[in-house]
C-alpha cells in the first residue's frame, strides 16, 4: 500500500485518512490490556494510572499504530491524541483543539509490520541493550520492611534452591523524604546539598548497615533495586524521622521554583489518586534535577544497581508549567519519561531503571513491568495481552508480576501456570502487595502474602513435588538465557521485541490477527499460555509451518490442535535454532545463576538452517546443520558447544 494511494485530509483538529485498501487489523499504541487488535475501537493515547483491571487504560501509551496491510503512522507529540478506527476503511486522528498545528510531527510508514516497527523505533530510539542480569529471575515485595527480612529471603532462595539474579525492596525508605533509609537520621542539609552515606546514623534503624547488605547481595550474585516515587512529600508525611529535613527541602524547591508550578506561579500539588498534596520535581530544570539527585547520592555511594521508578502519572492539570516551557497538556504523558530518563542517567550504564509508566521513548532507557494486577485468571489473561501488545510498539524488555501481586493469594494452578509462562518472558518476577495497604485477605491466620514459590507451596499445603515443578521453570528460564540475550541484542538493533505477536512472524496469515493468547519468543518458539483454571487440554493455533513440541519432540503442522497440558504448550518452529545453557543436555537442568559462563552452551535446532550466535562474553559462533551433519563454521574463542536436533533428542 503506497501512501499516495490514500486520501489524507488535514482537518481543524487532526487528520482523516481514507485508505484505498481496507485494513484488516490495527496494532500498536504501547501497552494495551484489552486487546492487541484495536480495529473497531476508539483509542486515546494517554498515560493513565489505573490500579487493577486496566481495561482500555494504560500506563505505557504511544501515539503509534500500524496495520498488517502495509500502513503505519506515528504522531510525535506528548499531548493526548485520539484515534478512531470505528469506520471501515477510515482512520480519524484528533488532537486537543488548542494543541494541533504546532506541537506534532507526523511520520507515515509503509512496509511489513517489522519494517514499520523498526522505522518507528528509529525515530524514537531503539530499546536499550540492558545488562544480561536483568534476564535472571527477580524477587520483590512490598512487605520486607527490615534488613533482617531481606537477609531471610536470600537464605530461603538458597534453602529451596531457586536461582535468582535481582532483588527489589519497596518499603526501604522513611516515607517522609523517600530518599533516606527508614529509621536512620541524617545531618540536616540545605535543599541543594548532597547527602552522602557518611552523613547517616543507622543506630536506631531497622536497616542497621545497608552498605554491608549491598555487599552481601553482590556476593550472592544478586543485584539490588530500590523503589522510589517522584514527589517531595508535603501532605503525606508518614514518619517522625527526618521530617525537618524534608520540610527544609520543600521550602527550598518552592522558593527556587524547582517543582512543577501552577499557571499562577504557585507550586502544583498532586490533587488526587495517590500522593495527594505532594509536590512534583521538575526534571526539565537542570539545576532542580541536580539538587534532586544530590539527595540520592548516598545510595550510589554504596553501589545499588538501580531503581524501581514507580508512579509518574502525577500530572492531572493541563495548565501547569515546567521549566522548559512544557505545559500540563504535554506533561501528562511526558513527565513519566522525564522522570525515568533522569534516573537512568543518574544510575548509569551499569544499572537500570524498572518502570511501568512511559511513552514512546521509554524503551530506550527503561525495563518495563505491567503495573498492578490482582491474583485472578482474568488479570493474568489481560497482562499477557499487555506484554504482546507492548512488543508491537517495540518494547524490548518487559515483565509482569507472576500471578498478580495483590488480593487473595493465587490458587495453586494459577501460580503454576503463570510461572510456566514467565519462564519464557524476559523479566521473570514475583512480587507482593503489603498487607497494610488493605487490599489483601489476611487476618493473621497466615503470616505472609509473599508470592514466593515456597510461600505459595506452604499456603496450599504442597510439598516438594509442587516446589519441584516450580523450580524446574526457574531453571528453564536460566536455560533460555543465551537465547533471551540474543533477542535483546536484536531488539537494540531493530526495535523488534523478544516477545512477539504472531503477526510479526506471519504477517500474511489472517488466522493470527485476532490471537492475543499466544506469542512468539523471537522467531523460533511459540508459547501458548494456559489461561483457565484446572483444564487438562486446550486448543492451540499453529501458523502454517512445521512445529515440534519443545518438551516431547512431537511433530505438528499448521492448524488448530488440542494439546494436553502436563506443561504449558511450547513449540519450536522448523529450521530454527535456540541457544541454551544446559547441564547434561536436558531442559530444566540446574545451571545456577552465574552469568559469566555456561555449563554447556547448547544449540537446539530443527530441520535445516544456519545460525550466528554472539554474547556479552566475546563469543562469536556460526553454525550450519541439516539432517546429515552439523558444522561449526566459526568459533572465535573455541568454547565447547553442543548441537542437539529436536527430532531425535529427548530433552526432559
JSON list of C-alpha atoms in Angstrom, two decimals, residues 601 603 611-623 632-641:
[
{"chain": "A", "resi": 601, "resn": "UNK", "atom": "CA", "xyz": [26.46, -23.99, 25.56]},
{"chain": "A", "resi": 603, "resn": "UNK", "atom": "CA", "xyz": [22.21, -25.19, 20.24]},
{"chain": "A", "resi": 611, "resn": "UNK", "atom": "CA", "xyz": [22.63, -19.54, 12.89]},
{"chain": "A", "resi": 612, "resn": "UNK", "atom": "CA", "xyz": [25.01, -16.86, 14.13]},
{"chain": "A", "resi": 613, "resn": "UNK", "atom": "CA", "xyz": [25.47, -16.53, 17.89]},
{"chain": "A", "resi": 614, "resn": "UNK", "atom": "CA", "xyz": [27.10, -13.81, 19.98]},
{"chain": "A", "resi": 615, "resn": "UNK", "atom": "CA", "xyz": [27.01, -12.84, 23.65]},
{"chain": "A", "resi": 616, "resn": "UNK", "atom": "CA", "xyz": [28.44, -10.35, 26.13]},
{"chain": "A", "resi": 617, "resn": "UNK", "atom": "CA", "xyz": [31.43, -12.63, 26.84]},
{"chain": "A", "resi": 618, "resn": "UNK", "atom": "CA", "xyz": [33.06, -12.22, 23.43]},
{"chain": "A", "resi": 619, "resn": "UNK", "atom": "CA", "xyz": [31.82, -15.45, 21.90]},
{"chain": "A", "resi": 620, "resn": "UNK", "atom": "CA", "xyz": [31.06, -15.37, 18.18]},
{"chain": "A", "resi": 621, "resn": "UNK", "atom": "CA", "xyz": [29.85, -18.65, 16.69]},
{"chain": "A", "resi": 622, "resn": "UNK", "atom": "CA", "xyz": [28.49, -19.55, 13.27]},
{"chain": "A", "resi": 623, "resn": "UNK", "atom": "CA", "xyz": [26.96, -22.95, 12.62]},
{"chain": "A", "resi": 632, "resn": "UNK", "atom": "CA", "xyz": [30.64, -25.14, 13.28]},
{"chain": "A", "resi": 633, "resn": "UNK", "atom": "CA", "xyz": [31.98, -22.63, 10.76]},
{"chain": "A", "resi": 634, "resn": "UNK", "atom": "CA", "xyz": [33.28, -20.10, 13.28]},
{"chain": "A", "resi": 635, "resn": "UNK", "atom": "CA", "xyz": [34.06, -20.30, 16.98]},
{"chain": "A", "resi": 636, "resn": "UNK", "atom": "CA", "xyz": [36.42, -17.43, 17.77]},
{"chain": "A", "resi": 637, "resn": "UNK", "atom": "CA", "xyz": [37.08, -18.31, 21.41]},
{"chain": "A", "resi": 638, "resn": "UNK", "atom": "CA", "xyz": [36.94, -22.06, 20.81]},
{"chain": "A", "resi": 639, "resn": "UNK", "atom": "CA", "xyz": [34.34, -22.58, 23.51]},
{"chain": "A", "resi": 640, "resn": "UNK", "atom": "CA", "xyz": [32.91, -26.08, 23.73]},
{"chain": "A", "resi": 641, "resn": "UNK", "atom": "CA", "xyz": [29.47, -26.33, 22.10]}
]
